[in-house]
Amino acid sequence: MTHDTTVKATGSSPGTRSGTEIRLDHVTKDYGLEAPAVDDISLTIEPGEFMTLLGPSGSGKTTTLNLIAGFETLTAGTIVLNGADVSNVPPHRRNLGMLFQHYALFPHMTVAQNVAYPLRERRADKREIARKVAEVLELVQLTGRDDHHPAQLSGGQQQRVALARAIVFEPRALLLDEPLGALDRNLRSALQVEIRRIHREVGSTFVFVTHDQEEALNLSDRIALFNSGHIEQVGTPQQLYAEPETLFTARFLGDSNVFELGQAALDENLTWDGETWGIDPGTVAAHPGVRTRSAIVVRPEDVEVVNRLDEVPAGANAVRATVRDVEYMGAYRTLLLTMGERRLPGRARVSALHGDHAVGDDLVAWWRPRAQRIVAA
Amino acid sequence: MSFSGAPTFQWPPRGFSWRLYHNFFTSPVWLDSLRNSLLVALLTALLATTVGTAAAVALSRLHGRLARFVRTLLMVPIVAPAIVVAVAVYISFLGWRLTGTVPGYVLAHTAIAVPYVLVSVTGALGGFDQRLLKASASLGASPWRSFVRVTMPLISRGILTGAIFAFIVSFDEVVIALFLRSPQFQTMPVQMYNSVTVEIDPTISAASSLMVVAVTIIFLVPQLLRGRARRR
Ligand SMILES: Nc1ncnc2c1ncn2[C@@H]1O[C@H](COP(=O)(O)OP(=O)(O)OP(=O)(O)O)[C@@H](O)[C@H]1O
Ligand SMILES: [Mg+2]
């Protein structure tokens, strides 16, 4: 591997990274079903970026990855790698590494032969191959397993071999399709750390597919959130969590209390279920959909509870609530509430020091207008 | 009986002798027929294995009516009565001047051997994980290289089994060979047929014993290979 140590050190500042830019330009894939699997997606993945394609099952993540890899043909649009249109280049000439959920190691080859495979296809010489294989096996912490066959390794080890094999030829980018999906929880978080470390060390572009929001939040520089064939929102994990543009995004990442508004004027106070609430203009999503249908979203950790309406601070938005259930989570507890006349389900996360709440207690839940977010619904 | 010392067929055999084997290996007629059979069977095995494997791999990727139709078409020669196939082959080969020639025998035998290869390779492909080809492509291997380095090693048992079946199908095929024979070119089963219908030549008992032994050995090859592979 010829990665540069100075690049490693400054890995988090874009612009100094090596790696390939991947640009999807109005990309569509239609299998002839009711709706296209991928519908007019445009997305630019920066050189060296860790981009996660997140979304529910069937939202088009794998299809998008396969389009980038060249395993599927485009119905419309172009795919551009570092400025070169590769839309019609077959997968074996795109020079992109790929990692699969099912490892896809060659069962008739040893670990070393598996890892050497892409180098032999590129006619590297024997000494070079041996050196690179040893180097990359060390990188994935599998030194000494060269002569094992895949069947003799655990799932986690097999995925490390697959990872070594996918990066040993220094591909322009690494595409990962739920690579940790088949592993148990502990192994998954261990390998998450590993993948993050290797991303830093090799400095190339990673495109990572998952439907696990926690995984996406942990690993990514940016997340592209998919929803039935289109991209709902692209941004850093913090942006997606704190500044969702749509109700779909707010619901997909983390828990939220949702108050649907329908079509509402958003420039002054508004009323919901008889309550009058204030709006902070900075919290209104830029999404054009907010003007036709919107909703208020409040994260459970931003909701406080008090016993009486007169305890709510001035300027806060409040709603009457009843405790439906209490979840104890150690340092804090989550109150499951029913809110307002409409008996809407909601949650508030309160500190364990806050005192006791029993099921059936009547409370008032409140939050600051700047803690809420008004999104397109 | 093939070890009998008697000049004609007799049961029980009288005395022990290698005479019939000596006859076999000194008679130019028998030796020629053996050589012809081996040549035709080897070429048939080669051609049928290539065609059958290619067809099996191609059909494994296709689904739908066309694939089913092609598969059925390729299977026709083993379900159709041998005589029907033989007459059909004879008539078309007369026109193409292929009767009595090595290519003629090989083509005709390949037609009836391909289904065996198709079945055994298709069986092996059933256990083959097609997703490995995606991995292989992502690592820079062209479809042909992927076939050579991934598919073929993993379905080699099916290919070998198919090749052996093809060899044997050709080696002891008699009906088509009877139609295609010429005075200059006869296969061993045809010579055996002659020796019991035209001449009464007891050498056939040696010939048939040799044939049984040969076929048995060929069938054992994969077993032996498997044993070796396991010990490794
Ligand atoms: N080869 C195919 N032929 C027809 N339809 C397909 C094909 N591959 C995917 N689809 C359809 O395209 C849509 C998107 O599928 P895709 O596999 O991209 O989803 P995904 O986001 O990766 O989901 P998951 O999280 O379940 O893997 C689905 O509706 C799926 O049924
Ligand atoms: Mg998928």
XYZ file of C-alpha atoms and ligand atoms in Angstrom:
641
model
C 0.000 0.000 0.000
C 1.426 3.357 -0.947
C -0.658 5.575 1.258
C 1.023 8.643 2.541
C 1.384 9.134 6.264
C 0.956 12.873 5.989
C -2.430 12.279 4.413
C -3.378 10.065 7.329
C -2.663 12.800 9.826
C -4.892 15.319 8.109
C -7.464 12.774 7.082
C -10.436 14.705 8.350
C -9.899 17.882 6.373
C -11.239 17.528 2.871
C -9.063 18.673 0.016
C -5.879 17.086 1.305
C -7.269 13.571 0.836
C -6.375 11.164 -1.877
C -9.164 9.159 -3.433
C -11.693 9.324 -6.155
C -14.665 11.564 -6.648
C -17.810 9.634 -7.541
C -20.540 11.616 -9.214
C -24.019 10.274 -9.919
C -25.809 12.480 -12.399
C -29.581 12.001 -12.752
C -29.185 8.271 -12.318
C -32.253 6.098 -12.881
C -32.681 2.329 -12.801
C -36.046 0.940 -13.836
C -36.652 -2.818 -13.614
C -40.090 -2.361 -15.105
C -41.847 -2.642 -11.742
C -44.468 -0.102 -10.608
C -41.778 2.422 -9.667
C -38.101 2.705 -10.659
C -35.752 1.104 -8.096
C -33.593 4.236 -8.327
C -35.338 7.369 -9.515
C -33.314 10.320 -10.841
C -30.618 10.449 -8.182
C -27.848 13.030 -8.228
C -25.098 12.769 -5.653
C -21.451 13.754 -5.507
C -19.189 11.736 -3.225
C -16.021 13.651 -2.402
C -12.540 12.125 -2.794
C -11.647 10.197 0.361
C -15.083 10.621 1.841
C -16.866 7.970 3.906
C -20.350 8.151 2.414
C -23.123 5.972 3.766
C -26.209 5.102 1.766
C -28.816 4.612 4.474
C -32.452 3.704 4.102
C -35.155 1.134 4.693
C -35.292 -2.195 2.902
C -36.051 -1.870 -0.795
C -35.230 1.841 -0.984
C -32.620 1.335 -3.718
C -29.304 1.362 -1.825
C -27.943 -1.886 -3.250
C -29.165 -0.978 -6.714
C -27.286 2.335 -6.489
C -24.123 0.581 -5.330
C -24.434 -1.971 -8.151
C -24.830 0.866 -10.634
C -21.620 2.463 -9.349
C -19.856 -0.914 -9.518
C -21.205 -1.583 -13.003
C -23.198 -4.729 -12.172
C -26.381 -3.087 -13.345
C -26.880 -1.023 -16.478
C -28.268 2.492 -16.163
C -31.745 3.236 -17.455
C -30.805 6.925 -17.555
C -28.096 9.240 -16.255
C -24.333 8.963 -15.964
C -21.753 7.820 -13.439
C -18.538 9.776 -13.396
C -15.341 8.731 -11.590
C -12.803 11.550 -11.211
C -14.266 13.327 -14.190
C -14.383 10.277 -16.483
C -17.761 8.918 -17.553
C -17.721 5.191 -16.753
C -21.389 4.516 -17.482
C -20.484 1.988 -20.187
C -17.329 0.513 -18.629
C -17.752 -3.127 -17.522
C -17.282 -3.819 -13.786
C -13.906 -5.541 -14.109
C -12.432 -2.406 -15.697
C -13.792 0.112 -13.188
C -11.124 -0.632 -10.600
C -13.512 -0.422 -7.647
C -13.191 -2.745 -4.655
C -16.341 -4.326 -3.292
C -17.299 -5.938 -0.005
C -20.418 -8.079 0.313
C -22.570 -9.144 3.233
C -21.882 -12.791 2.338
C -18.073 -12.319 2.122
C -17.850 -14.002 -1.321
C -14.425 -15.517 -0.653
C -13.300 -18.146 -3.145
C -13.683 -21.420 -1.232
C -11.081 -23.311 -3.275
C -8.349 -20.808 -2.491
C -6.397 -20.112 0.674
C -6.471 -16.763 2.426
C -3.257 -15.721 0.680
C -4.519 -16.864 -2.721
C -7.789 -15.003 -2.216
C -5.955 -11.809 -1.342
C -3.500 -12.272 -4.219
C -6.345 -12.763 -6.715
C -6.752 -9.136 -7.850
C -2.971 -8.706 -8.026
C -2.584 -11.798 -10.219
C -5.328 -10.501 -12.487
C -3.236 -7.361 -12.843
C -0.114 -9.438 -13.581
C 1.901 -8.123 -10.662
C 5.160 -10.011 -10.162
C 5.505 -12.726 -7.539
C 7.647 -10.811 -5.044
C 5.403 -7.772 -5.254
C 2.348 -9.954 -4.654
C 3.890 -11.649 -1.632
C 4.887 -8.304 -0.148
C 1.497 -6.668 -0.657
C -0.424 -9.683 0.627
C 1.649 -9.762 3.810
C 1.231 -6.024 4.252
C -2.532 -5.994 3.834
C -3.049 -9.068 6.019
C -1.191 -7.216 8.724
C -3.432 -4.198 8.189
C -6.527 -6.338 8.834
C -4.768 -8.195 11.664
C -4.790 -11.626 10.076
C -1.071 -12.319 9.853
C -0.279 -16.040 9.999
C -3.530 -17.269 8.470
C -2.197 -17.283 4.910
C -2.663 -20.995 4.345
C -6.096 -21.347 5.896
C -9.095 -21.932 3.693
C -12.098 -19.624 4.148
C -14.161 -22.441 5.660
C -11.647 -22.637 8.523
C -12.248 -19.023 9.551
C -14.963 -17.344 11.599
C -17.376 -14.920 9.950
C -15.482 -11.899 11.254
C -12.164 -13.280 10.014
C -13.654 -14.096 6.631
C -14.888 -10.535 6.271
C -11.402 -9.270 7.162
C -9.949 -11.422 4.396
C -12.555 -10.061 1.994
C -11.644 -6.534 3.109
C -7.940 -7.241 2.564
C -8.703 -8.647 -0.882
C -10.822 -5.613 -1.780
C -8.183 -3.021 -0.871
C -4.914 -4.796 -1.762
C -5.044 -3.586 -5.365
C -5.558 0.020 -4.283
C -8.923 0.449 -5.984
C -10.232 3.897 -6.812
C -12.925 3.444 -4.179
C -14.327 0.763 -1.903
C -18.026 -0.136 -2.142
C -19.434 -1.949 0.892
C -22.903 -3.547 0.833
C -23.979 -4.233 4.416
C -20.623 -5.887 5.125
C -21.397 -6.319 8.815
C -24.964 -7.514 8.379
C -24.171 -11.173 8.993
C -22.092 -10.621 12.136
C -23.193 -10.594 15.749
C -23.412 -7.370 17.697
C -20.006 -7.356 19.410
C -18.137 -8.348 16.297
C -20.042 -5.737 14.371
C -18.881 -2.874 16.529
C -15.320 -4.226 16.558
C -15.300 -4.332 12.764
C -16.879 -0.880 12.565
C -13.859 0.483 14.393
C -11.630 -1.523 12.068
C -13.290 -0.236 8.909
C -13.123 3.324 10.168
C -9.401 2.894 10.951
C -8.656 1.373 7.549
C -10.565 4.162 5.858
C -8.322 6.649 7.642
C -5.166 4.725 6.773
C -5.788 4.120 3.075
C -7.542 7.457 2.562
C -9.667 6.298 -0.366
C -13.348 6.913 -0.980
C -15.709 4.513 0.814
C -19.356 4.037 -0.118
C -21.074 2.066 2.611
C -24.604 0.667 2.408
C -26.592 -0.088 5.544
C -30.100 0.071 6.897
C -28.776 0.392 10.451
C -28.978 4.037 11.537
C -26.569 3.562 14.445
C -23.928 2.129 12.110
C -24.448 5.048 9.735
C -24.164 7.636 12.522
C -20.997 5.990 13.862
C -19.064 5.608 10.641
C -19.971 8.259 8.150
C -18.565 11.569 7.079
C -21.869 12.063 5.326
C -25.076 10.091 4.971
C -27.360 9.940 1.943
C -30.758 8.879 3.221
C -32.729 6.844 0.695
C -36.506 6.627 0.530
C -38.226 4.548 -2.149
C -35.733 5.184 -4.920
C -34.850 8.799 -4.256
C -32.526 10.575 -1.860
C -34.428 12.193 0.966
C -31.521 14.173 2.396
C -27.721 14.264 2.298
C -25.623 15.583 5.150
C -23.350 14.873 8.061
C -24.778 12.634 10.777
C -25.232 15.718 12.978
C -27.092 17.583 10.247
C -29.429 14.701 9.565
C -30.180 14.222 13.227
C -30.458 17.854 14.319
C -31.748 19.468 11.136
C -33.987 17.019 9.323
C -35.725 18.477 6.293
C -38.545 15.977 6.157
C -40.622 13.893 8.506
C -39.159 10.750 6.935
C -35.624 11.797 7.910
C -36.675 12.798 11.418
C -38.423 9.480 11.969
C -35.665 7.364 10.432
C -32.849 8.764 12.572
C -33.547 8.602 16.272
C -36.840 8.954 18.136
C -39.054 11.970 17.737
C -42.291 13.458 18.973
C -44.283 14.390 15.906
C -47.083 16.947 15.733
C -48.597 17.021 12.258
C -49.697 20.479 11.165
C -51.088 19.957 7.683
C -50.947 23.200 5.693
C -50.091 25.918 8.196
C -48.715 29.428 8.107
C -45.273 29.234 9.669
C -44.359 32.860 10.217
C -46.007 33.516 13.596
C -47.501 31.471 16.385
C -49.448 28.395 15.464
C -51.993 26.252 17.191
C -51.996 22.546 17.595
C -54.907 20.805 19.235
C -55.926 23.983 21.043
C -52.395 24.798 22.288
C -50.697 27.922 21.013
C -47.005 27.459 20.234
C -44.189 29.742 19.248
C -41.987 29.268 16.187
C -38.279 30.022 15.858
C -37.775 30.962 12.178
C -34.356 29.301 12.197
C -35.942 25.916 12.810
C -38.126 25.837 9.717
C -36.795 23.431 7.064
C -35.750 24.877 3.707
C -37.564 22.033 1.936
C -40.299 23.543 -0.291
C -42.736 20.892 0.976
C -43.094 22.641 4.351
C -45.421 25.187 2.771
C -47.967 22.558 1.756
C -47.700 20.008 4.553
C -45.587 20.301 7.639
C -45.019 18.786 11.056
C -43.273 19.760 14.276
C -40.586 17.356 15.424
C -39.135 17.383 18.946
C -36.460 14.944 20.128
C -37.270 13.162 23.429
C -34.140 14.558 25.079
C -35.383 18.099 24.431
C -38.702 17.491 26.207
C -39.014 18.345 29.898
C -41.894 17.382 32.142
C -43.466 19.285 35.024
C -46.539 18.610 37.129
C -48.510 21.814 36.550
C -48.987 24.218 33.671
C -47.779 27.179 35.765
C -44.361 25.555 36.173
C -43.682 25.841 32.417
C -41.182 28.677 31.733
C -42.351 31.653 29.732
C -41.933 31.286 25.966
C -41.875 27.479 26.022
C -44.301 25.313 24.072
C -46.305 22.973 26.260
C -48.809 20.151 25.977
C -50.726 18.119 28.547
C -49.590 14.522 28.764
C -50.285 11.287 30.608
C -47.614 8.715 31.465
C -48.357 5.523 29.568
C -45.210 3.637 30.545
C -41.718 4.186 31.930
C -38.544 2.664 30.473
C -35.574 2.585 32.838
C -32.303 3.062 30.946
C -29.770 3.454 33.776
C -28.685 7.094 33.922
C -31.969 8.284 32.480
C -35.454 7.043 31.898
C -37.823 7.425 29.018
C -41.434 8.336 29.716
C -43.852 7.032 27.143
C -46.632 9.597 26.966
C -49.971 10.241 25.411
C -50.185 13.902 24.530
C -53.018 16.379 24.085
C -56.685 15.827 23.352
C -55.743 13.601 20.424
C -53.860 11.278 22.782
C -50.852 11.266 20.492
C -48.029 8.884 21.481
C -44.849 10.688 22.572
C -41.652 10.293 24.536
C -39.643 12.354 26.966
C -36.232 11.425 28.222
C -35.717 12.567 31.791
C -32.800 12.312 34.180
C -33.030 9.643 36.868
C -32.573 12.447 39.413
C -35.753 14.080 38.243
C -38.020 12.221 40.609
C -40.574 9.505 40.159
C -43.287 9.228 37.599
C -45.853 6.503 37.773
C -47.982 5.143 34.998
C -51.193 7.189 34.802
C -49.677 10.423 36.167
C -50.919 13.583 34.489
C -48.077 15.934 33.517
C -47.225 18.852 31.316
C -44.533 18.315 28.694
C -42.670 21.368 27.400
C -39.768 22.375 25.160
C -38.156 25.527 23.809
C -39.266 26.651 20.307
C -35.631 26.518 19.158
C -35.422 22.858 20.180
C -38.192 21.917 17.808
C -37.847 21.481 14.054
C -40.538 22.172 11.482
C -40.198 19.721 8.607
C -42.011 18.814 5.400
C -44.469 16.032 6.049
C -15.238 -67.737 -21.132
C -12.709 -65.351 -22.612
C -9.973 -67.467 -21.055
C -11.252 -70.633 -22.747
C -8.938 -72.685 -24.929
C -11.714 -73.815 -27.305
C -11.823 -72.518 -30.897
C -15.572 -71.788 -30.754
C -18.001 -70.698 -28.008
C -18.381 -73.391 -25.327
C -19.919 -73.499 -21.880
C -18.546 -74.464 -19.458
C -15.211 -73.106 -20.730
C -12.610 -75.773 -21.374
C -9.123 -75.155 -20.063
C -7.474 -71.824 -19.336
C -5.746 -69.880 -22.054
C -4.767 -66.355 -23.073
C -5.274 -67.411 -26.684
C -8.331 -65.255 -27.294
C -6.563 -62.229 -25.875
C -3.614 -63.057 -28.066
C -6.002 -63.194 -31.034
C -7.410 -59.839 -30.098
C -4.118 -58.073 -29.767
C -2.665 -59.570 -32.935
C -5.684 -59.169 -35.196
C -5.410 -55.928 -37.190
C -9.177 -55.824 -37.555
C -9.792 -55.867 -33.808
C -6.919 -53.516 -33.041
C -8.022 -51.047 -35.682
C -11.539 -51.068 -34.330
C -10.198 -50.482 -30.812
C -8.035 -47.616 -32.009
C -10.976 -46.117 -33.927
C -13.238 -46.394 -30.903
C -10.703 -44.784 -28.590
C -10.094 -41.951 -31.039
C -13.779 -41.274 -31.577
C -14.563 -41.537 -27.863
C -11.746 -39.178 -26.883
C -12.706 -36.566 -29.452
C -16.364 -36.952 -28.532
C -15.566 -36.509 -24.848
C -13.598 -33.369 -25.657
C -16.233 -31.832 -27.905
C -19.271 -32.866 -25.871
C -17.686 -31.620 -22.640
C -16.905 -28.256 -24.176
C -20.321 -27.845 -25.747
C -22.221 -29.291 -22.779
C -20.348 -27.174 -20.221
C -20.788 -24.002 -22.246
C -24.486 -24.754 -22.651
C -24.923 -25.518 -18.948
C -23.174 -22.301 -17.885
C -25.146 -20.220 -20.372
C -28.465 -21.821 -19.407
C -27.748 -21.349 -15.684
C -27.773 -17.580 -16.266
C -30.903 -17.527 -18.387
C -34.425 -18.049 -17.206
C -37.740 -18.170 -18.963
C -39.193 -19.898 -21.950
C -36.219 -19.665 -24.295
C -33.856 -21.291 -21.796
C -36.344 -24.103 -21.143
C -36.779 -24.650 -24.861
C -33.028 -24.857 -25.534
C -32.563 -27.215 -22.590
C -35.290 -29.525 -23.881
C -33.858 -29.409 -27.380
C -30.434 -30.456 -26.116
C -31.977 -33.329 -24.153
C -33.841 -34.790 -27.145
C -31.100 -37.232 -28.204
C -31.281 -39.237 -24.980
C -35.049 -39.523 -24.878
C -35.496 -40.261 -28.600
C -35.100 -43.963 -29.536
C -31.563 -44.694 -30.715
C -32.744 -45.954 -34.074
C -34.609 -42.719 -34.802
C -31.528 -40.676 -34.009
C -29.402 -43.043 -36.060
C -31.592 -42.806 -39.146
C -31.817 -39.029 -38.858
C -28.055 -38.742 -38.495
C -27.475 -41.167 -41.366
C -29.719 -39.289 -43.757
C -28.243 -35.884 -43.031
C -24.660 -37.196 -42.996
C -25.127 -38.881 -46.382
C -25.826 -35.462 -47.820
C -22.869 -33.927 -45.998
C -20.565 -36.854 -46.974
C -19.762 -37.493 -43.311
C -20.616 -41.206 -43.120
C -17.646 -43.386 -42.361
C -15.472 -40.445 -41.341
C -14.041 -39.580 -37.953
C -15.771 -36.162 -37.870
C -19.026 -37.925 -38.702
C -18.750 -40.348 -35.793
C -17.609 -37.602 -33.439
C -20.435 -35.251 -34.368
C -23.093 -37.933 -34.088
C -21.750 -39.212 -30.775
C -21.401 -35.678 -29.464
C -25.089 -35.093 -30.117
C -26.025 -38.009 -27.873
C -23.276 -37.306 -25.310
C -24.001 -33.586 -24.751
C -27.118 -34.236 -22.640
C -25.078 -36.255 -20.147
C -22.556 -33.446 -19.800
C -25.361 -30.898 -19.581
C -27.016 -32.782 -16.745
C -23.881 -33.365 -14.718
C -22.517 -29.819 -15.144
C -25.937 -28.296 -14.411
C -25.979 -30.358 -11.219
C -22.575 -29.030 -10.214
C -23.628 -25.452 -11.019
C -26.571 -25.874 -8.656
C -24.082 -25.870 -5.784
C -22.058 -23.024 -7.252
C -22.485 -19.581 -5.691
C -23.001 -17.218 -8.645
C -22.259 -14.268 -6.361
C -18.585 -15.249 -6.451
C -18.536 -14.046 -10.054
C -19.542 -10.578 -8.923
C -16.685 -10.576 -6.430
C -14.327 -11.803 -9.140
C -15.384 -9.051 -11.538
C -14.957 -6.406 -8.850
C -11.389 -7.689 -8.391
C -10.613 -7.055 -12.038
C -11.245 -10.419 -13.708
C -12.992 -10.523 -17.074
C -15.920 -12.953 -17.415
C -13.670 -15.485 -19.153
C -10.944 -15.200 -16.487
C -13.600 -15.569 -13.795
C -14.812 -18.743 -15.475
C -11.303 -20.189 -15.633
C -10.219 -19.227 -12.121
C -13.465 -19.510 -10.153
C -16.279 -21.345 -11.901
C -14.270 -24.148 -13.491
C -12.331 -25.245 -10.402
C -15.531 -25.280 -8.368
C -17.526 -27.342 -10.860
C -14.609 -29.513 -12.023
C -16.191 -32.661 -10.596
C -19.305 -32.133 -12.677
C -17.235 -31.473 -15.782
C -15.104 -34.573 -15.224
C -18.145 -36.754 -14.623
C -19.711 -35.381 -17.792
C -16.553 -36.054 -19.788
C -16.426 -39.651 -18.573
C -20.066 -40.218 -19.449
C -19.465 -38.713 -22.873
C -16.480 -40.987 -23.425
C -18.399 -44.088 -22.461
C -21.529 -43.149 -24.378
C -19.385 -42.931 -27.488
C -17.156 -45.914 -26.679
C -19.999 -48.418 -26.497
C -22.442 -46.789 -28.920
C -23.475 -49.300 -31.593
C -26.678 -48.270 -33.372
C -25.480 -45.026 -34.943
C -22.054 -46.543 -35.539
C -23.652 -49.368 -37.520
C -25.238 -46.836 -39.845
C -22.108 -44.755 -40.218
C -19.623 -47.600 -40.659
C -17.622 -47.981 -43.802
C -15.405 -50.903 -44.796
C -12.380 -48.779 -43.857
C -13.656 -47.460 -40.548
C -15.451 -49.477 -37.890
C -15.647 -48.942 -34.187
C -15.202 -51.772 -31.713
C -18.888 -52.253 -30.863
C -19.565 -52.600 -34.588
C -16.756 -55.122 -34.970
C -18.195 -57.020 -31.994
C -21.600 -56.971 -33.615
C -20.078 -58.304 -36.849
C -18.214 -61.024 -35.040
C -21.374 -62.536 -33.618
C -23.674 -61.982 -36.610
C -21.421 -62.374 -39.646
C -18.480 -64.476 -38.442
C -18.613 -66.634 -35.341
C -15.430 -65.356 -33.779
C -14.863 -66.192 -30.092
C -12.344 -63.337 -29.838
C -15.391 -61.254 -29.007
C -15.446 -62.703 -25.516
C -11.977 -61.286 -24.914
C -13.009 -58.020 -26.545
C -16.119 -57.669 -24.431
C -14.229 -58.528 -21.254
C -11.675 -55.857 -22.109
C -14.453 -53.397 -22.718
C -16.074 -54.076 -19.361
C -12.738 -53.678 -17.594
C -11.964 -50.456 -19.453
C -15.344 -48.912 -18.728
C -15.123 -49.904 -15.071
C -11.697 -48.322 -14.732
C -12.897 -45.120 -16.346
C -15.856 -44.950 -13.973
C -13.503 -45.368 -11.042
C -11.344 -42.405 -12.036
C -13.395 -39.760 -10.214
C -13.598 -41.945 -7.118
C -9.806 -42.265 -7.076
C -9.349 -38.550 -7.662
C -11.745 -37.766 -4.870
C -9.845 -40.049 -2.515
C -6.600 -38.269 -3.391
C -8.144 -34.849 -2.972
C -9.448 -35.765 0.474
C -6.096 -37.056 1.664
C -4.486 -33.763 0.695
N -32.608 -7.613 -10.220
C -33.769 -7.024 -9.895
N -34.879 -7.219 -10.658
C -36.030 -6.627 -10.350
N -36.217 -5.805 -9.291
C -35.166 -5.579 -8.492
C -33.886 -6.177 -8.749
N -33.030 -5.767 -7.787
C -33.740 -4.962 -6.973
N -35.022 -4.839 -7.388
C -36.066 -4.002 -6.760
O -35.564 -2.696 -6.632
C -35.931 -2.131 -5.397
C -34.708 -1.678 -4.657
O -33.942 -2.797 -4.269
P -32.534 -2.690 -3.549
O -31.981 -4.061 -3.474
O -31.718 -1.658 -4.210
O -32.954 -2.205 -2.091
P -32.049 -1.998 -0.808
O -32.216 -0.588 -0.413
O -30.669 -2.474 -1.036
O -32.788 -2.912 0.254
P -32.212 -3.880 1.389
O -31.940 -3.037 2.579
O -33.340 -4.826 1.617
O -30.994 -4.563 0.840
C -36.743 -3.194 -4.667
O -38.084 -2.897 -4.849
C -36.370 -4.460 -5.355
O -37.436 -5.363 -5.320
Mg -29.495 -4.100 -0.202
